[in-house]
Short mmCIF file of C-alpha atoms (C1' of nucleotides) in Angstrom, two decimals:
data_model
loop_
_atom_site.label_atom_id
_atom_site.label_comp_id
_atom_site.label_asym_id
_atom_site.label_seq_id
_atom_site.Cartn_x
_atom_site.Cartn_y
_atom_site.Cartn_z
CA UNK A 1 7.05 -12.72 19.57
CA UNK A 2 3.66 -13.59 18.09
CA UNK A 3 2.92 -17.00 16.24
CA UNK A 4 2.32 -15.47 13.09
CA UNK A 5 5.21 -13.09 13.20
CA UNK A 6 7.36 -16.15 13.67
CA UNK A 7 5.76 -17.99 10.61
CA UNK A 8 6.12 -14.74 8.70
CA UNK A 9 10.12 -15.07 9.07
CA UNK A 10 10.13 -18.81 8.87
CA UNK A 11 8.45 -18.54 5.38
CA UNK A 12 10.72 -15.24 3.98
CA UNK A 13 13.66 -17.67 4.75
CA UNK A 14 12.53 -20.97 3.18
CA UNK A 15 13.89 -20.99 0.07
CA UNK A 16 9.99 -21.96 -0.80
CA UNK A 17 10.74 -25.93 -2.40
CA UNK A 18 8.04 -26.69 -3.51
CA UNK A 19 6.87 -28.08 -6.82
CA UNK A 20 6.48 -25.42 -8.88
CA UNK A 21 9.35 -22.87 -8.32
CA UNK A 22 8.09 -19.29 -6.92
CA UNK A 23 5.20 -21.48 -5.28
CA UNK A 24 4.52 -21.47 -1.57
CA UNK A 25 2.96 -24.33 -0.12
CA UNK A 26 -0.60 -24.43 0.46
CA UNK A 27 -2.19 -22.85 3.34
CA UNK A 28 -3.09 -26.19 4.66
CA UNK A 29 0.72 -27.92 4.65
CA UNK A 30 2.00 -24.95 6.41
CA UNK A 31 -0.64 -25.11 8.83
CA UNK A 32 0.95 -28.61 9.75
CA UNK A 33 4.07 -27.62 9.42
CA UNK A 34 3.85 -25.04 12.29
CA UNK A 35 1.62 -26.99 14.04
CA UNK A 36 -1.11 -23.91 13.91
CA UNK A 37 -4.38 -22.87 12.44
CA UNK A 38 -4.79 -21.58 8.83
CA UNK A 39 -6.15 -18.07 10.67
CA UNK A 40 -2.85 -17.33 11.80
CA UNK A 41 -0.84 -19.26 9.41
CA UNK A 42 -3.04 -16.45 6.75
CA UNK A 43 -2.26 -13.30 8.90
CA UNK A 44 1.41 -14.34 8.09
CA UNK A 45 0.95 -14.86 4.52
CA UNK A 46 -0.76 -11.40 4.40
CA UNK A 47 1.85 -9.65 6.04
CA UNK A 48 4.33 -10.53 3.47
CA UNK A 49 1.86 -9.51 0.79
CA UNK A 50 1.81 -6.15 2.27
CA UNK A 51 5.51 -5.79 2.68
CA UNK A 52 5.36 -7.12 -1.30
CA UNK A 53 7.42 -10.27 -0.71
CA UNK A 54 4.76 -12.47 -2.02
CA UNK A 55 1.24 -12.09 -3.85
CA UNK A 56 -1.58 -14.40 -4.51
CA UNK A 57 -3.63 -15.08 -7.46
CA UNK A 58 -7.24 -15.65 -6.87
CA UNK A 59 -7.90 -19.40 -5.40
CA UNK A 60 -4.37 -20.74 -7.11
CA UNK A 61 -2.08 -19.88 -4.46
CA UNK A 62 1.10 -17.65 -2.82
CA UNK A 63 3.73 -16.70 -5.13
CA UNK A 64 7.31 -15.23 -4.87
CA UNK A 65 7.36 -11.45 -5.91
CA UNK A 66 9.94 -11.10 -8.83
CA UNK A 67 11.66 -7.97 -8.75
CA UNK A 68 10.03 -4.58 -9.29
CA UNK A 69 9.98 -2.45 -12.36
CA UNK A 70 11.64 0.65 -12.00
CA UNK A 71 9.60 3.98 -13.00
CA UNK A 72 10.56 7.38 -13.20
CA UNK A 73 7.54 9.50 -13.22
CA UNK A 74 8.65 12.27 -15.19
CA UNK A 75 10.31 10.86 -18.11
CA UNK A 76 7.71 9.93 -20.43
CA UNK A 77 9.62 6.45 -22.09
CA UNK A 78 6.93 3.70 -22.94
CA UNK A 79 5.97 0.69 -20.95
CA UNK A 80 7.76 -1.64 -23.57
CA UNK A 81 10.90 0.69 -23.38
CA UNK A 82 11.02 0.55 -20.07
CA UNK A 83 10.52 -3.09 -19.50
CA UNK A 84 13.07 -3.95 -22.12
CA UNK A 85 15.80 -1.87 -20.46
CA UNK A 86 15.35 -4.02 -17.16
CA UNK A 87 15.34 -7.13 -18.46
CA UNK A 88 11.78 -7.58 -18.57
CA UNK A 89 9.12 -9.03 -21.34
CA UNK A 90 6.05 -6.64 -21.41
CA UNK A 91 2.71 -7.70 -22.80
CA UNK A 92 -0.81 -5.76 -23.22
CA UNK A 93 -3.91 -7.37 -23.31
CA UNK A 94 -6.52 -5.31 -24.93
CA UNK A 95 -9.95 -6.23 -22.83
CA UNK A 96 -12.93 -3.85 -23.86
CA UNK A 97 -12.73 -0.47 -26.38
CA UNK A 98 -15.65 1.22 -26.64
CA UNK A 99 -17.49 4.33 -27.61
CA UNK A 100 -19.75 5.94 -24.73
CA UNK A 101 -20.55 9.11 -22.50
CA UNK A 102 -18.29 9.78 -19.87
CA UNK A 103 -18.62 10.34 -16.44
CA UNK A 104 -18.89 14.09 -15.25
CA UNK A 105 -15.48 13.70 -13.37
CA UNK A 106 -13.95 12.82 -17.08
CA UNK A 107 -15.99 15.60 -19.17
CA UNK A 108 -15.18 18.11 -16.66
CA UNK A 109 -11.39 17.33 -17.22
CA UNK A 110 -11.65 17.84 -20.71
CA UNK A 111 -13.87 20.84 -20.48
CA UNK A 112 -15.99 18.73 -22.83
CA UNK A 113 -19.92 18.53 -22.26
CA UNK A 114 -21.48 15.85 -21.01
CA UNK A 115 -23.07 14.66 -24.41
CA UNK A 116 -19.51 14.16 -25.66
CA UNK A 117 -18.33 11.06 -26.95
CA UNK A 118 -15.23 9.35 -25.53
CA UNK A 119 -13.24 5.74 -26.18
CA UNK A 120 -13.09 4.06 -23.20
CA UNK A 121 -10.82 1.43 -23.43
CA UNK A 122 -9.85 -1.49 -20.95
CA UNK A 123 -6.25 -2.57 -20.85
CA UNK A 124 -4.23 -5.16 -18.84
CA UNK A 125 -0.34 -5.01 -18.67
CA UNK A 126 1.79 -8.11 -18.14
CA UNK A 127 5.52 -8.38 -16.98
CA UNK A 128 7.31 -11.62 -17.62
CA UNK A 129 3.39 -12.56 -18.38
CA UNK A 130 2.59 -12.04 -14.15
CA UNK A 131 -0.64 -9.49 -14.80
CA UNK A 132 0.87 -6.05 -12.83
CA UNK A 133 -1.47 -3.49 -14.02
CA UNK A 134 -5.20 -2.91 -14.97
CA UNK A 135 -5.88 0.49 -16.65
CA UNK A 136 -8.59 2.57 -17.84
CA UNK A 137 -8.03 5.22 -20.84
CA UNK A 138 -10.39 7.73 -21.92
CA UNK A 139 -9.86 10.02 -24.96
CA UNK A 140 -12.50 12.20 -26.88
CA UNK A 141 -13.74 10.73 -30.47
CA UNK A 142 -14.07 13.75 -31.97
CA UNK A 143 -10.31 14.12 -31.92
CA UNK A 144 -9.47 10.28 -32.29
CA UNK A 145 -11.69 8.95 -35.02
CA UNK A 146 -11.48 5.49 -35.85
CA UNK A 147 -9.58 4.77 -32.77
CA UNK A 148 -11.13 1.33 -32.27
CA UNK A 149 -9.42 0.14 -35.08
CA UNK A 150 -6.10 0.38 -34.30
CA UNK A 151 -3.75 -1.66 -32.11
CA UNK A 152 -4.80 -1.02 -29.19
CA UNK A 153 -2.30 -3.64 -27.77
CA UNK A 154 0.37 -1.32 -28.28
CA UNK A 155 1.30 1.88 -27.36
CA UNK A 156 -1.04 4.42 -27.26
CA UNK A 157 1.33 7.22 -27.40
CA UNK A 158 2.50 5.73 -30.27
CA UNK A 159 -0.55 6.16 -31.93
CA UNK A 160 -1.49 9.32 -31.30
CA UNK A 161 1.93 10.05 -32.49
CA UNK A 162 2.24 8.65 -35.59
CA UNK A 163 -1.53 8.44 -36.89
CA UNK A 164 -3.37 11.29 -35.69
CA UNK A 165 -0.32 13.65 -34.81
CA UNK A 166 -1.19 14.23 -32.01
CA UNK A 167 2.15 14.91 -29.54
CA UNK A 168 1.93 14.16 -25.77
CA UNK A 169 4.07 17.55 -24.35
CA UNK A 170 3.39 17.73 -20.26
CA UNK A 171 1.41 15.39 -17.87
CA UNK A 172 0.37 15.26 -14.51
CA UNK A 173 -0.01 12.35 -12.35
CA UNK A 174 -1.78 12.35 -9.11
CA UNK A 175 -0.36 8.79 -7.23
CA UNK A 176 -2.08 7.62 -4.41
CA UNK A 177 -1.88 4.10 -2.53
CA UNK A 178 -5.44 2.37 -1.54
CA UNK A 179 -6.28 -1.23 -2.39
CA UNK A 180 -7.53 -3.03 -5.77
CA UNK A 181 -10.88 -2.08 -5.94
CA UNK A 182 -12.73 -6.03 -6.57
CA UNK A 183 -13.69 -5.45 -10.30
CA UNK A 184 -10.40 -4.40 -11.15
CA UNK A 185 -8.77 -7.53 -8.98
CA UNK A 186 -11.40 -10.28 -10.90
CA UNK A 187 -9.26 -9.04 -14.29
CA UNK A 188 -6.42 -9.07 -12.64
CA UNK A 189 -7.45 -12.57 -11.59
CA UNK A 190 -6.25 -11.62 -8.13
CA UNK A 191 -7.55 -10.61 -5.38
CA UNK A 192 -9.58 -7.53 -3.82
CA UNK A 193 -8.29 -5.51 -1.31
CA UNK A 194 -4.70 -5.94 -1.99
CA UNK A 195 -2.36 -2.73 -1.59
CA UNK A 196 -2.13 -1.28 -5.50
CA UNK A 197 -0.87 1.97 -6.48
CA UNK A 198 -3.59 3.99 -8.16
CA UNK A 199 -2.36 6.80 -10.74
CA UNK A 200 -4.31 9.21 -12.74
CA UNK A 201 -2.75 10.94 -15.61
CA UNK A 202 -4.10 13.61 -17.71
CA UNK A 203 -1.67 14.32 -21.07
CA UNK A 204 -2.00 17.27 -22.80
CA UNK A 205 -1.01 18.09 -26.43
CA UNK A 206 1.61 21.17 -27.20
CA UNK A 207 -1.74 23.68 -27.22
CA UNK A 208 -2.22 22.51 -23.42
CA UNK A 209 -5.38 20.67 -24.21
CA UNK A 210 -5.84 17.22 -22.48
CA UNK A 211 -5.79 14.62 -24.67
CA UNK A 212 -5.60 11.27 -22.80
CA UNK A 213 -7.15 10.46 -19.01
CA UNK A 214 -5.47 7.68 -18.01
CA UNK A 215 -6.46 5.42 -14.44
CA UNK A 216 -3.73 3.14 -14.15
CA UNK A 217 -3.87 0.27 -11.05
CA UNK A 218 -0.63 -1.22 -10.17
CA UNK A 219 0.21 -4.38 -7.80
CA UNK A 220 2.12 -2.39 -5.32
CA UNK A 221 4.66 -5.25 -5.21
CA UNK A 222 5.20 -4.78 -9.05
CA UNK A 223 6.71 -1.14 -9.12
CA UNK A 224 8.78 1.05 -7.62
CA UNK A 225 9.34 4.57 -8.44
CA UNK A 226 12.36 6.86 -8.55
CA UNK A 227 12.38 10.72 -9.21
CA UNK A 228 15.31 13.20 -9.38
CA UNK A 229 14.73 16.80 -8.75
CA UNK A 230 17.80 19.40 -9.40
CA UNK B 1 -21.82 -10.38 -1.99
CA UNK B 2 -19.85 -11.67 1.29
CA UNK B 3 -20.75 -10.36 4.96
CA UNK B 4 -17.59 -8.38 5.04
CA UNK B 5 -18.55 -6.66 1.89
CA UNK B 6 -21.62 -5.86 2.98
CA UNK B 7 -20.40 -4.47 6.32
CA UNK B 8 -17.63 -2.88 4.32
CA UNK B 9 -20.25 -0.46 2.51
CA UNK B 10 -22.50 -0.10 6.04
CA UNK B 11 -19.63 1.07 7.41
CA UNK B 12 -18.32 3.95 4.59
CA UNK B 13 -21.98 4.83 4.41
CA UNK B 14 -22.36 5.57 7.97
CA UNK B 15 -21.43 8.73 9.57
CA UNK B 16 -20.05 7.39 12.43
CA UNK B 17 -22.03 8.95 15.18
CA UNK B 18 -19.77 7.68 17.83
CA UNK B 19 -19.09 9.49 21.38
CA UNK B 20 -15.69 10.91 19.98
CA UNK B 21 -16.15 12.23 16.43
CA UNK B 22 -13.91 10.40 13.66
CA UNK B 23 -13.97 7.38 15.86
CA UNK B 24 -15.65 4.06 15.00
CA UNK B 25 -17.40 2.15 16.91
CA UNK B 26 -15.87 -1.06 18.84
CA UNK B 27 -15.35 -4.25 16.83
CA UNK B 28 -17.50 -5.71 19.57
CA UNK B 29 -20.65 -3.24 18.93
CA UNK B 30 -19.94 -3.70 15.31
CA UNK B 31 -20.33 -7.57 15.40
CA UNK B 32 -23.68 -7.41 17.55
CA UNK B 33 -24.97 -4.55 14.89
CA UNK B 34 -24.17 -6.74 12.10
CA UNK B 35 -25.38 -9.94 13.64
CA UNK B 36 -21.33 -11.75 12.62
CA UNK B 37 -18.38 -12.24 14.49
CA UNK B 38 -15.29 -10.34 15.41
CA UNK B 39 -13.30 -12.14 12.45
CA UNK B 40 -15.46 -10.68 9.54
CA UNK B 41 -15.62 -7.35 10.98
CA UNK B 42 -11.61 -7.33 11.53
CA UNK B 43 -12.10 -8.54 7.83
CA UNK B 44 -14.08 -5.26 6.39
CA UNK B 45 -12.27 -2.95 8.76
CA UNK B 46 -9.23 -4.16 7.46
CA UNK B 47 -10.33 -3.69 3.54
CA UNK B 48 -10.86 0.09 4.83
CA UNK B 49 -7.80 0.28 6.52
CA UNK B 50 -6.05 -0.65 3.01
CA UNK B 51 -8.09 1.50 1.01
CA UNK B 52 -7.08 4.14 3.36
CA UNK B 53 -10.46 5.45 4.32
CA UNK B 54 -9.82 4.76 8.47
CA UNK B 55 -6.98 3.65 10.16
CA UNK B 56 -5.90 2.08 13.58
CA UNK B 57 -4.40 3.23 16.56
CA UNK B 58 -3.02 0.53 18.60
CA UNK B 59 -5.12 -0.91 21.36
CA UNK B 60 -7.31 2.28 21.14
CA UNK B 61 -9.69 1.79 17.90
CA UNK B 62 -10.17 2.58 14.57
CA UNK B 63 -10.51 6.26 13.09
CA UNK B 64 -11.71 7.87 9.95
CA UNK B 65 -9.00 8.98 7.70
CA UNK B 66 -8.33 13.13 7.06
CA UNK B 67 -7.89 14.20 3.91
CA UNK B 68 -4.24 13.63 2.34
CA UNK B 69 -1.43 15.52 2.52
CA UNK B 70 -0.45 16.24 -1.58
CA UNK B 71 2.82 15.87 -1.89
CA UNK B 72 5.10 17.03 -5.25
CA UNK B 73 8.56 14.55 -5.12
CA UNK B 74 10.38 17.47 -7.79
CA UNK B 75 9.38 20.17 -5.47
CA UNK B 76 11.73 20.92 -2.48
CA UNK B 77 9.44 22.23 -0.29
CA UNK B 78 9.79 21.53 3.15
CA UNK B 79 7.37 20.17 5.63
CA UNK B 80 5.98 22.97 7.38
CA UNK B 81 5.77 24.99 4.04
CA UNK B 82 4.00 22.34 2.56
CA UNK B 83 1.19 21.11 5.79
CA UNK B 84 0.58 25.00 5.75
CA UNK B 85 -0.13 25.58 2.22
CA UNK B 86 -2.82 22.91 2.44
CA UNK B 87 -4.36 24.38 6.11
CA UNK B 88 -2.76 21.48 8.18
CA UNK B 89 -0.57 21.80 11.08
CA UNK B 90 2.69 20.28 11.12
CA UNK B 91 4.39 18.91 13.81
CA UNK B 92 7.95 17.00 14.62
CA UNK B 93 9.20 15.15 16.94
CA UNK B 94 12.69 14.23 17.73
CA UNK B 95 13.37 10.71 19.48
CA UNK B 96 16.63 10.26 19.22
CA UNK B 97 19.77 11.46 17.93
CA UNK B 98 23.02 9.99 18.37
CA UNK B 99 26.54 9.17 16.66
CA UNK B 100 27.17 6.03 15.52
CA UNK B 101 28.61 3.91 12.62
CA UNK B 102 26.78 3.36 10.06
CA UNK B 103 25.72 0.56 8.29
CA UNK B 104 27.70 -0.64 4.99
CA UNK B 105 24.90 0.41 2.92
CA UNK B 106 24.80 4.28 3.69
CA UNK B 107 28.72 4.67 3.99
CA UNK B 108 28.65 3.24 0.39
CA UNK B 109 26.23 5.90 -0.49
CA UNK B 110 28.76 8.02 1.13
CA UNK B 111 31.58 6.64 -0.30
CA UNK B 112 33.25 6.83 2.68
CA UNK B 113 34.76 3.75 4.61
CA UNK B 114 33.55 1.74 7.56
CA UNK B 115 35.13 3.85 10.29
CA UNK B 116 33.04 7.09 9.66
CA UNK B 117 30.79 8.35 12.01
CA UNK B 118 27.33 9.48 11.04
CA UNK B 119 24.73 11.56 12.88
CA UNK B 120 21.48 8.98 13.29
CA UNK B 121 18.55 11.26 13.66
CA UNK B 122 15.14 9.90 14.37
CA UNK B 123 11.90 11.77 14.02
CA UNK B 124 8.43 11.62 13.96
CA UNK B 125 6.22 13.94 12.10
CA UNK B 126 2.52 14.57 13.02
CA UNK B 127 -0.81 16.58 10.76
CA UNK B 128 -3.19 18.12 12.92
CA UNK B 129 -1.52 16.19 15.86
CA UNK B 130 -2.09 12.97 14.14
CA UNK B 131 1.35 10.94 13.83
CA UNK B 132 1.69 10.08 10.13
CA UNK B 133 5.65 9.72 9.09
CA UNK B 134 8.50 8.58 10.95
CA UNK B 135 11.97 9.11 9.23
CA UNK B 136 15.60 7.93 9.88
CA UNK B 137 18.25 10.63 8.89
CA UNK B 138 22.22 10.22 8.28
CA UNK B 139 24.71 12.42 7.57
CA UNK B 140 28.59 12.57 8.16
CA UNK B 141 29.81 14.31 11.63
CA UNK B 142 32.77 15.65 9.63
CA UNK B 143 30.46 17.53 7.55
CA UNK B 144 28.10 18.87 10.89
CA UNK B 145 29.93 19.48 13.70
CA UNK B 146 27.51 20.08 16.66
CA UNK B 147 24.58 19.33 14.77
CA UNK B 148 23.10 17.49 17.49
CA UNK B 149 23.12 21.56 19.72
CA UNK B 150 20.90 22.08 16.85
CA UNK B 151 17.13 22.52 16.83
CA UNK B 152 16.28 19.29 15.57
CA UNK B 153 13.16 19.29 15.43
CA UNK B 154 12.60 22.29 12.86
CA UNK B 155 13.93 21.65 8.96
CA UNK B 156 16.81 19.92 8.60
CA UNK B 157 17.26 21.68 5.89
CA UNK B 158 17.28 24.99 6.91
CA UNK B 159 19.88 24.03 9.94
CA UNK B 160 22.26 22.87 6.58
CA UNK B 161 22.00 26.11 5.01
CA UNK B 162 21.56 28.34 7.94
CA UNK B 163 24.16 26.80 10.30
CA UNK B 164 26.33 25.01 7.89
CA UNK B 165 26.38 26.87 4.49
CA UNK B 166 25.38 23.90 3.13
CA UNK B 167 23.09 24.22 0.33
CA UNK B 168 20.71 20.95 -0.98
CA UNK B 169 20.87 21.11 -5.06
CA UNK B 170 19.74 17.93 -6.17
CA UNK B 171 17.96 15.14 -4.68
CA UNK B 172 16.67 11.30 -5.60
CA UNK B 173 14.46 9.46 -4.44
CA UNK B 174 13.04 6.21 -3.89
CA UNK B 175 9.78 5.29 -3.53
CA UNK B 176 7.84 2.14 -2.40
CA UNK B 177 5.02 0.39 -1.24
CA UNK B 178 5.54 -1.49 1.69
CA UNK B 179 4.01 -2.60 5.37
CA UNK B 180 4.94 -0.43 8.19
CA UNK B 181 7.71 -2.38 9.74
CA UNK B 182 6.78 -3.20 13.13
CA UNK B 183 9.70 -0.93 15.07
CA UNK B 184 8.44 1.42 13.26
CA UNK B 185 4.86 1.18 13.86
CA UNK B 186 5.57 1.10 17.50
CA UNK B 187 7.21 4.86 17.47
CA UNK B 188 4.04 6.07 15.61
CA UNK B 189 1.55 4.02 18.03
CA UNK B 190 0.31 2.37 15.25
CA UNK B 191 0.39 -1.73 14.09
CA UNK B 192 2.84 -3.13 12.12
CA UNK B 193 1.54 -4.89 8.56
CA UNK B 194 0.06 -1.45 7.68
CA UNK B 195 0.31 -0.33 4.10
CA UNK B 196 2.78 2.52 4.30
CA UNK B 197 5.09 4.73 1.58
CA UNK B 198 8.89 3.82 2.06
CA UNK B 199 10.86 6.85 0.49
CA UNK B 200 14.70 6.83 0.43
CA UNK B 201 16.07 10.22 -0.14
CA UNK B 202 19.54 11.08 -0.68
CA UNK B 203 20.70 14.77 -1.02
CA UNK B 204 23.69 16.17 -2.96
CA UNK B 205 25.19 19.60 -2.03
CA UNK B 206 26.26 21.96 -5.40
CA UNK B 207 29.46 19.61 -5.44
CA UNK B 208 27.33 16.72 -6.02
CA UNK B 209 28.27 15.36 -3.33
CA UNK B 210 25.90 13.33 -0.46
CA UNK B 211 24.71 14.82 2.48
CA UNK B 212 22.04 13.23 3.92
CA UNK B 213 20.42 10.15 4.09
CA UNK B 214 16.85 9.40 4.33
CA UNK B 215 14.55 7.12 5.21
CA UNK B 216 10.67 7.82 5.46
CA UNK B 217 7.88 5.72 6.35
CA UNK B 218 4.62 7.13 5.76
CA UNK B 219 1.15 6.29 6.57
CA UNK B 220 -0.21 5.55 3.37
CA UNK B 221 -3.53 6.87 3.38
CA UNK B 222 -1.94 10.02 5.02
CA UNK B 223 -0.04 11.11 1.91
CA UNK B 224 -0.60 11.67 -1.83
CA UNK B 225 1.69 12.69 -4.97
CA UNK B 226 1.29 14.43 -7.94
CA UNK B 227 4.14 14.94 -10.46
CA UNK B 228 4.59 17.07 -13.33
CA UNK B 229 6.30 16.24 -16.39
CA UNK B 230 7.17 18.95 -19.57
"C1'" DC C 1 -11.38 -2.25 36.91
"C1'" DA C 2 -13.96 -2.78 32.63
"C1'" DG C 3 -13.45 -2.48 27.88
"C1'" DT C 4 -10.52 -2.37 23.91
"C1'" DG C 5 -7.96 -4.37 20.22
"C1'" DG C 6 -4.25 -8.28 19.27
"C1'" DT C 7 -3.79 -12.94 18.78
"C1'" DC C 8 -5.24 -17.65 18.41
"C1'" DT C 9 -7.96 -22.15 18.22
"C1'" DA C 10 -10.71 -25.71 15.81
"C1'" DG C 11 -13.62 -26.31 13.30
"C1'" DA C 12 -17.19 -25.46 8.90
"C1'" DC C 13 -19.07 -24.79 4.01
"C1'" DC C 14 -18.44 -22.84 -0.48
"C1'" DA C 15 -16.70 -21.78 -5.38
"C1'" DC C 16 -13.41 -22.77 -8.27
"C1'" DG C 17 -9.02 -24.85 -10.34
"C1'" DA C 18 -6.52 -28.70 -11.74
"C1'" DT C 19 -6.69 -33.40 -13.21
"C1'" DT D 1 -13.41 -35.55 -7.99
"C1'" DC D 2 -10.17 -33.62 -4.88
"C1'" DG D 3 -7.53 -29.92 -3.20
"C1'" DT D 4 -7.20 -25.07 -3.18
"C1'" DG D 5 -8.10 -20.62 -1.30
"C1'" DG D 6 -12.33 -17.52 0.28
"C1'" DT D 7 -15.36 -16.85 3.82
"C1'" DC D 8 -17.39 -17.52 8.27
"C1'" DT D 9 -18.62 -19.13 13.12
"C1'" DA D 10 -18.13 -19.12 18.20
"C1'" DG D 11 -15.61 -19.03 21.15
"C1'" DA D 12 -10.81 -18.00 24.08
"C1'" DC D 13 -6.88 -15.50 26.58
"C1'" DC D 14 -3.76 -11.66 26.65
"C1'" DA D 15 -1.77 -6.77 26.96
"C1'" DC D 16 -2.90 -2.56 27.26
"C1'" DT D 17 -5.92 1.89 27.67
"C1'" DG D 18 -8.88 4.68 30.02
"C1'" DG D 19 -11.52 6.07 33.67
#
DNA sequence: CAGTGGTCTAGACCACGAT
DNA sequence: TCGTGGTCTAGACCACTGG
């Protein structure tokens, strides 16, 4: 068996005690400590961050993955719903809301021109405050005036429910696995080229028009889904 | 920007006019082309790799990615139904089949005891003769007699129904992101480490009860989903 | 057999975080 | 300021593929 294979399963067996708990050591110390190169002793670490046993924020260090949060595509129940029924303390951090043109992708989804005006706002999700998901939401003006004032920290759904009445009826997400594009990682403070899980959702109101275009990047090791079909 | 990002964007912008067509050229002509060293390339190959724009075939090279297979979890449409629909040609492999005793975790699932004796089924499933899924089925002997005179490398499905009056009514499953365990990446001729989709499927007859046992492994960048919700 | 990717060594410099 | 991870160099040997 390779080198790094056998640091891999030396490390997923230490019970990682090191100062701070959920901490690995540092690249360097387990270099020493198995008497190889941090090249190799790297390729291990990686390996576990794409089987999602560990993940690494941006030039701190290697971290235990908690558990994942369970997600059932088709019921529509909210992020803090759904954190709260596993045990788990969701937080939004509002990062950017603005008012511009769209992209043609983004117009052409809402059968909207291209002079329309959308909100694009920038989100970032926290569970147990570990950052798990960078998002992207764009919604017409024209149908959402004022938007920017709200809280925007909250539940968006929520919103459009209770101050524009606007009801979220059917959605369609298209769920594909790639890595975290770089941008996205820097407010993530992680890093690029991780394995995330990208989803796009378009909602649509009870008159089937879309409402809500929604790019959502998960940490792959963060979520797991689970669908029932009868 | 760093060297591998730079030879990260050379490389999606070329058309990669190599000898065999959707093959890239050698890390070695890549590292004289780009004046660096086999480490960086390996570096900006393997950001590809994870965004699932080429891929790697052990010992043999790296290869530009087809177009995803889009795949509905509610739907219960079977493989070849589904590779057809989208113009691709579906192929499956059987590699083993014997009976044995399960593990503890699958008789639970069966709720049956220790001493049962389960059908283990291995396959491998290829688009456009390109190996991208490689599956583990279970499912009682008491419930199949013979099933391994069957045609096993057709729909599994269809042999329940057809052969067995068995009839699939309801199915969960559970989805992941993981790396392609290295067993498994052997049986596909691929590395280990690889981002890939884990999905456990269990299937429940009309009486509710389990039938079969599934575990997939799938190429990441060789898959996508999109779900529906009213 | 020559060429490929898979693994590994033993260094180096940098930007950034913690202190 | 010191230690961290991020990036990079310039090699090496091996197992395996393909001709």
């Amino acid at each position: 068996m390779s080198l790094y294979q056998t640091i891999k399963e030396a490390l997923a067996d230490l019970t990682f005690s090191s100062d701070t708990p959920g901490k690995l050591p540092s690249e360097r110390q387990l270099q020493q400590q198995f008497n190889s190169t941090r090249v190799t002793v790297r390729e291990a670490l990686m390996r576990l961050e794409a089987e999602g046993v560990i993940y690494r924020q941006n030039r701190i260090g290697w971290f235990l993955c908690p558990k994942r949060l369970l997600w059932d595509p088709i019921q529509k129940v909210n992020f803090y719903q759904l954190a709260k029924n596993q045990g788990l303390k969701a937080k939004t951090e509002l990062l950017t809301c603005k008012q511009t043109r769209a992209s043609n992708e983004i117009c052409q989804a809402f059968t909207l021109d291209k002079q329309s005006d959308f909100y694009e706002i920038y989100r970032i999700r926290y569970l147990d405050d570990r950052p798990v998901m960078v998002e992207e939401i764009y919604c017409p003006v024209q149908q959402f005036p004022g938007l920017t004032e709200k809280a925007l920290d909250s539940s968006i759904t929520t919103i459009f429910q209770d101050d524009y009445q606007v009801k979220v009826s059917h959605e369609q997400s298209d769920i594909i696995v790639t890595a975290l594009p770089d941008n996205k990682a820097e407010q993530l403070n992680l890093n690029g080229g991780a394995a995330c899980l990208k989803i796009i959702r378009k909602r649509f109101n009870e008159q089937q028009e879309l409402v809500d275009y929604n790019i959502e990047y998960w940490l792959h090791s963060a979520i797991e889904m689970r669908v029932q079909s009868n």
